[in-house]
XYZ file of N, CA, C and O in Angstrom:
352
model
N 48.085 41.906 0.585
C 48.793 41.467 -0.272
C 48.640 41.789 -1.890
O 47.212 40.896 -1.924
N 49.557 41.844 -2.444
C 48.949 41.657 -4.230
C 49.123 39.913 -4.182
O 49.801 38.965 -3.600
N 48.081 39.219 -5.157
C 48.341 37.844 -5.334
C 49.676 37.485 -5.771
O 50.310 36.633 -5.243
N 50.432 38.159 -6.148
C 51.711 38.063 -6.958
C 52.930 37.844 -5.963
O 53.835 37.377 -5.913
N 52.451 38.570 -4.880
C 53.246 38.863 -3.538
C 53.385 37.546 -2.359
O 54.285 37.632 -1.634
N 52.324 36.647 -3.000
C 51.795 35.726 -1.516
C 52.623 34.768 -1.756
O 52.725 33.628 -0.899
N 53.819 34.078 -2.865
C 54.545 33.433 -3.162
C 54.041 32.044 -2.873
O 54.244 30.970 -2.864
N 52.973 32.159 -3.751
C 51.928 30.568 -3.701
C 51.338 30.057 -2.747
O 50.804 29.340 -2.392
N 51.200 30.844 -1.267
C 50.663 30.465 0.174
C 49.278 30.776 -0.445
O 48.840 31.667 -1.074
N 48.464 30.084 0.670
C 46.814 30.584 0.534
C 46.375 31.642 1.241
O 45.267 32.293 1.129
N 47.684 32.179 2.100
C 46.908 33.206 2.871
C 47.805 34.265 2.973
O 49.044 34.122 2.735
N 47.297 35.609 3.269
C 48.333 36.594 3.313
C 48.709 36.955 4.468
O 50.298 37.689 4.352
N 48.347 36.120 5.840
C 49.305 36.585 6.512
C 48.777 35.054 7.573
O 47.766 34.466 7.467
N 49.488 34.849 8.732
C 49.316 33.405 9.524
C 49.868 33.969 10.943
O 50.295 35.180 11.185
N 49.102 33.370 11.601
C 49.335 33.259 13.452
C 49.800 32.107 13.685
O 48.659 31.152 13.579
N 50.948 31.548 13.794
C 51.470 30.533 14.363
C 51.889 30.753 15.976
O 52.685 31.683 16.421
N 50.859 29.749 16.621
C 51.558 29.435 18.156
C 52.836 28.859 18.567
O 52.849 28.105 17.924
N 53.668 29.465 19.136
C 54.867 29.130 19.777
C 54.335 28.060 20.762
O 53.222 28.215 21.339
N 55.514 27.000 21.060
C 55.155 25.906 21.745
C 55.182 26.545 22.658
O 56.316 27.181 23.458
N 55.203 26.036 23.970
C 55.115 26.162 25.478
C 56.513 25.894 25.943
O 56.465 24.557 25.527
N 57.098 26.557 26.097
C 58.627 26.167 27.066
C 59.444 26.905 28.199
O 58.341 27.849 28.807
N 59.562 25.975 28.732
C 60.205 26.973 30.164
C 61.586 27.798 29.895
O 62.685 27.450 29.643
N 61.278 28.771 29.420
C 62.406 29.886 29.104
C 63.180 30.337 30.351
O 62.841 30.860 31.266
N 64.325 30.349 29.789
C 65.534 30.742 30.788
C 65.854 32.002 30.282
O 66.116 32.974 31.376
N 66.273 32.289 29.343
C 66.537 33.591 28.866
C 66.414 34.247 27.616
O 66.667 33.204 26.639
N 65.067 35.273 27.290
C 64.683 35.164 25.933
C 65.294 36.236 24.918
O 65.335 36.941 24.018
N 66.726 36.484 25.400
C 68.045 37.636 25.037
C 68.042 36.955 23.736
O 68.587 35.649 23.391
N 67.612 37.843 22.644
C 68.124 37.159 21.159
C 67.256 36.161 20.731
O 67.417 35.815 19.300
N 65.888 35.963 21.240
C 64.870 35.297 20.610
C 64.509 35.615 19.052
O 64.578 35.316 18.270
N 64.122 37.030 19.257
C 63.595 37.752 17.726
C 65.037 37.696 16.785
O 64.801 37.183 15.798
N 65.883 37.673 17.107
C 67.356 37.536 15.966
C 67.257 36.520 15.776
O 67.468 35.679 14.428
N 67.188 35.026 16.763
C 67.175 33.494 16.309
C 66.193 33.446 15.181
O 65.573 32.883 14.287
N 64.840 33.965 15.368
C 63.645 33.902 14.724
C 63.658 34.421 13.029
O 63.845 33.818 12.269
N 64.105 35.486 13.127
C 64.648 35.966 11.713
C 66.011 35.631 11.326
O 65.845 35.071 10.009
N 67.018 35.131 11.697
C 67.859 34.363 11.358
C 67.186 33.027 10.739
O 67.775 32.332 9.801
N 66.548 32.392 11.071
C 65.942 30.903 11.323
C 65.031 31.130 9.786
O 65.065 30.355 8.885
N 64.156 31.985 10.030
C 63.281 32.286 8.751
C 63.938 32.810 7.185
O 63.730 32.142 6.354
N 64.809 33.706 7.320
C 66.063 33.732 6.407
C 66.636 32.522 5.835
O 66.704 32.196 4.844
N 67.333 31.513 6.988
C 67.913 30.736 6.983
C 66.935 29.301 5.871
O 66.952 28.748 5.049
N 65.922 29.450 6.455
C 64.800 28.624 5.899
C 64.327 28.871 4.276
O 64.200 27.628 3.479
N 64.203 29.968 4.142
C 63.520 30.581 2.827
C 64.689 30.485 1.908
O 64.561 30.159 0.699
N 66.266 30.532 2.241
C 67.191 30.409 1.899
C 67.424 28.893 1.004
O 67.905 28.476 -0.194
N 67.167 28.269 2.090
C 67.688 26.852 1.524
C 66.426 25.745 1.480
O 66.880 25.003 0.802
N 65.272 26.275 1.525
C 64.171 25.616 1.091
C 63.369 26.445 0.377
O 62.030 26.893 0.633
N 63.751 26.907 -0.931
C 62.985 27.395 -1.610
C 61.652 27.065 -2.025
O 60.639 27.937 -2.453
N 61.353 25.739 -2.145
C 59.934 25.069 -2.371
C 59.092 24.920 -1.327
O 58.057 24.815 -1.714
N 59.302 25.359 -0.391
C 58.525 25.113 0.743
C 57.750 26.720 0.842
O 58.099 27.891 0.405
N 56.351 26.815 0.903
C 55.640 27.835 1.387
C 56.133 28.811 2.679
O 56.761 28.176 3.551
N 55.755 29.912 2.496
C 56.025 30.798 3.856
C 55.670 30.375 5.001
O 56.441 30.249 6.068
N 54.383 29.486 5.248
C 54.157 29.213 6.248
C 55.065 27.826 6.883
O 54.965 28.034 7.979
N 55.615 27.248 6.323
C 56.595 26.428 6.809
C 57.579 27.162 7.042
O 58.331 26.746 8.390
N 58.258 28.164 6.509
C 59.215 28.649 6.978
C 59.256 29.596 8.558
O 60.123 29.377 9.171
N 58.349 30.118 8.356
C 57.370 30.550 9.445
C 57.509 29.488 10.494
O 58.075 30.006 11.767
N 56.916 28.287 10.349
C 56.670 27.599 11.597
C 58.236 27.023 11.934
O 58.303 26.954 13.384
N 59.149 26.822 10.882
C 60.547 26.408 11.644
C 61.066 27.616 12.178
O 61.547 27.274 13.226
N 60.924 29.038 11.938
C 61.374 30.207 12.600
C 61.029 29.747 14.303
O 61.621 30.274 15.060
N 59.642 29.975 14.278
C 58.922 29.889 15.458
C 59.587 28.761 16.147
O 59.858 29.197 17.534
N 59.722 27.398 15.810
C 60.153 26.586 16.923
C 61.918 26.940 16.791
O 62.744 26.464 17.890
N 62.604 27.280 16.082
C 63.839 27.545 16.666
C 64.117 28.837 17.321
O 64.841 28.361 18.285
N 63.384 30.074 17.198
C 63.100 30.872 18.454
C 62.910 30.346 19.720
O 63.423 30.243 20.659
N 61.882 29.478 19.822
C 61.546 28.459 21.103
C 62.618 28.318 21.668
O 62.598 27.786 22.717
N 63.383 27.139 20.919
C 64.592 26.667 21.478
C 65.409 27.274 21.748
O 66.624 26.892 22.661
N 65.416 28.586 20.945
C 66.503 29.421 21.624
C 66.773 30.182 22.921
O 67.604 30.986 23.440
N 65.244 29.717 23.482
C 65.507 30.580 24.700
C 65.435 29.526 25.980
O 65.583 29.895 27.154
N 66.234 28.499 25.547
C 66.057 27.259 26.767
C 66.863 27.025 27.810
O 67.090 26.735 28.843
N 68.137 28.095 27.460
C 69.167 28.132 28.059
C 70.093 29.718 28.256
O 69.282 30.444 27.522
N 70.822 30.432 29.053
C 71.008 31.616 29.588
C 72.299 31.931 28.519
O 72.710 30.743 27.529
N 72.237 32.843 27.627
C 72.821 33.693 27.005
C 72.577 33.801 25.536
O 71.590 32.704 25.339
N 72.617 34.496 24.769
C 71.803 34.622 23.487
C 73.066 33.841 22.399
O 72.348 32.809 21.856
N 74.106 33.845 22.322
C 74.971 33.184 21.139
C 74.877 31.653 21.911
O 74.642 30.345 21.062
N 74.883 31.644 22.723
C 75.125 30.351 23.783
C 74.058 29.621 23.370
O 74.161 28.118 23.377
N 72.932 29.925 23.493
C 71.670 29.398 23.647
C 71.026 28.875 22.304
O 69.929 28.394 21.993
N 71.593 29.328 20.879
C 71.108 29.030 19.641
C 71.532 27.754 19.160
O 72.277 26.817 19.734
N 70.015 26.857 19.184
C 70.342 25.728 18.535
C 71.164 25.103 17.374
O 71.392 25.843 16.674
N 71.715 24.176 17.690
C 72.631 23.632 16.297
C 71.577 22.752 15.636
O 71.577 21.557 16.167
N 71.506 23.333 14.152
C 70.867 22.328 13.365
C 71.598 20.754 13.434
O 72.732 20.675 13.174
N 70.717 19.740 13.200
C 71.018 18.475 13.529
C 71.814 17.494 14.376
O 71.999 16.976 15.005
N 71.977 19.030 15.511
C 72.121 18.554 17.079
C 70.649 18.754 18.118
O 70.306 17.858 18.470
N 70.645 20.079 17.909
C 69.239 20.633 18.764
C 68.415 20.734 17.743
O 67.885 22.050 17.876
N 68.150 20.349 16.827
C 67.045 20.325 15.897
C 65.722 20.782 16.135
O 64.837 20.260 16.957
N 65.387 22.405 16.116
C 64.299 22.579 16.291
C 63.019 22.321 15.931
O 61.529 22.074 16.183
N 63.239 21.195 14.483
C 62.099 20.771 13.853
C 61.405 20.001 14.740
O 60.268 19.540 14.275
N 62.203 19.198 15.352
C 61.586 18.242 16.327
C 60.543 18.807 17.079
O 59.516 17.920 17.784
N 60.585 19.839 17.518
C 59.234 20.765 18.453
C 58.347 21.175 17.515
O 57.368 21.931 17.942
N 58.032 20.398 16.382
C 57.035 21.241 15.284
C 57.259 21.850 14.367
O 56.314 22.361 13.768
N 58.463 22.101 14.177
C 58.760 22.955 13.041
C 58.672 22.270 11.670
O 58.131 21.350 11.451
N 59.221 23.158 10.594
C 58.815 22.512 9.174
C 59.844 21.671 8.976
O 61.151 21.792 9.572
N 59.752 20.996 8.241
C 60.746 19.780 7.681
C 60.907 19.466 6.428
O 60.413 20.013 5.666
């Protein structure tokens, strides 16, 4: 990555481990990750990319705890994935 494309981060790439969860249904987990990443980047522009990725990982991890794709998506403020180690 070019230095100017790194958005002020210290690294060009990150490897973020997902928390261990008792997955029930992984349908929609990738969509949950992508949506959470985009949402975090749009709402918290001052945060570094690593924080956005950590939030998205926590959100996607929480999205697999119940059956169904839409039904299992965490609701921020109610089922807040940040409590599981995501960005604050």
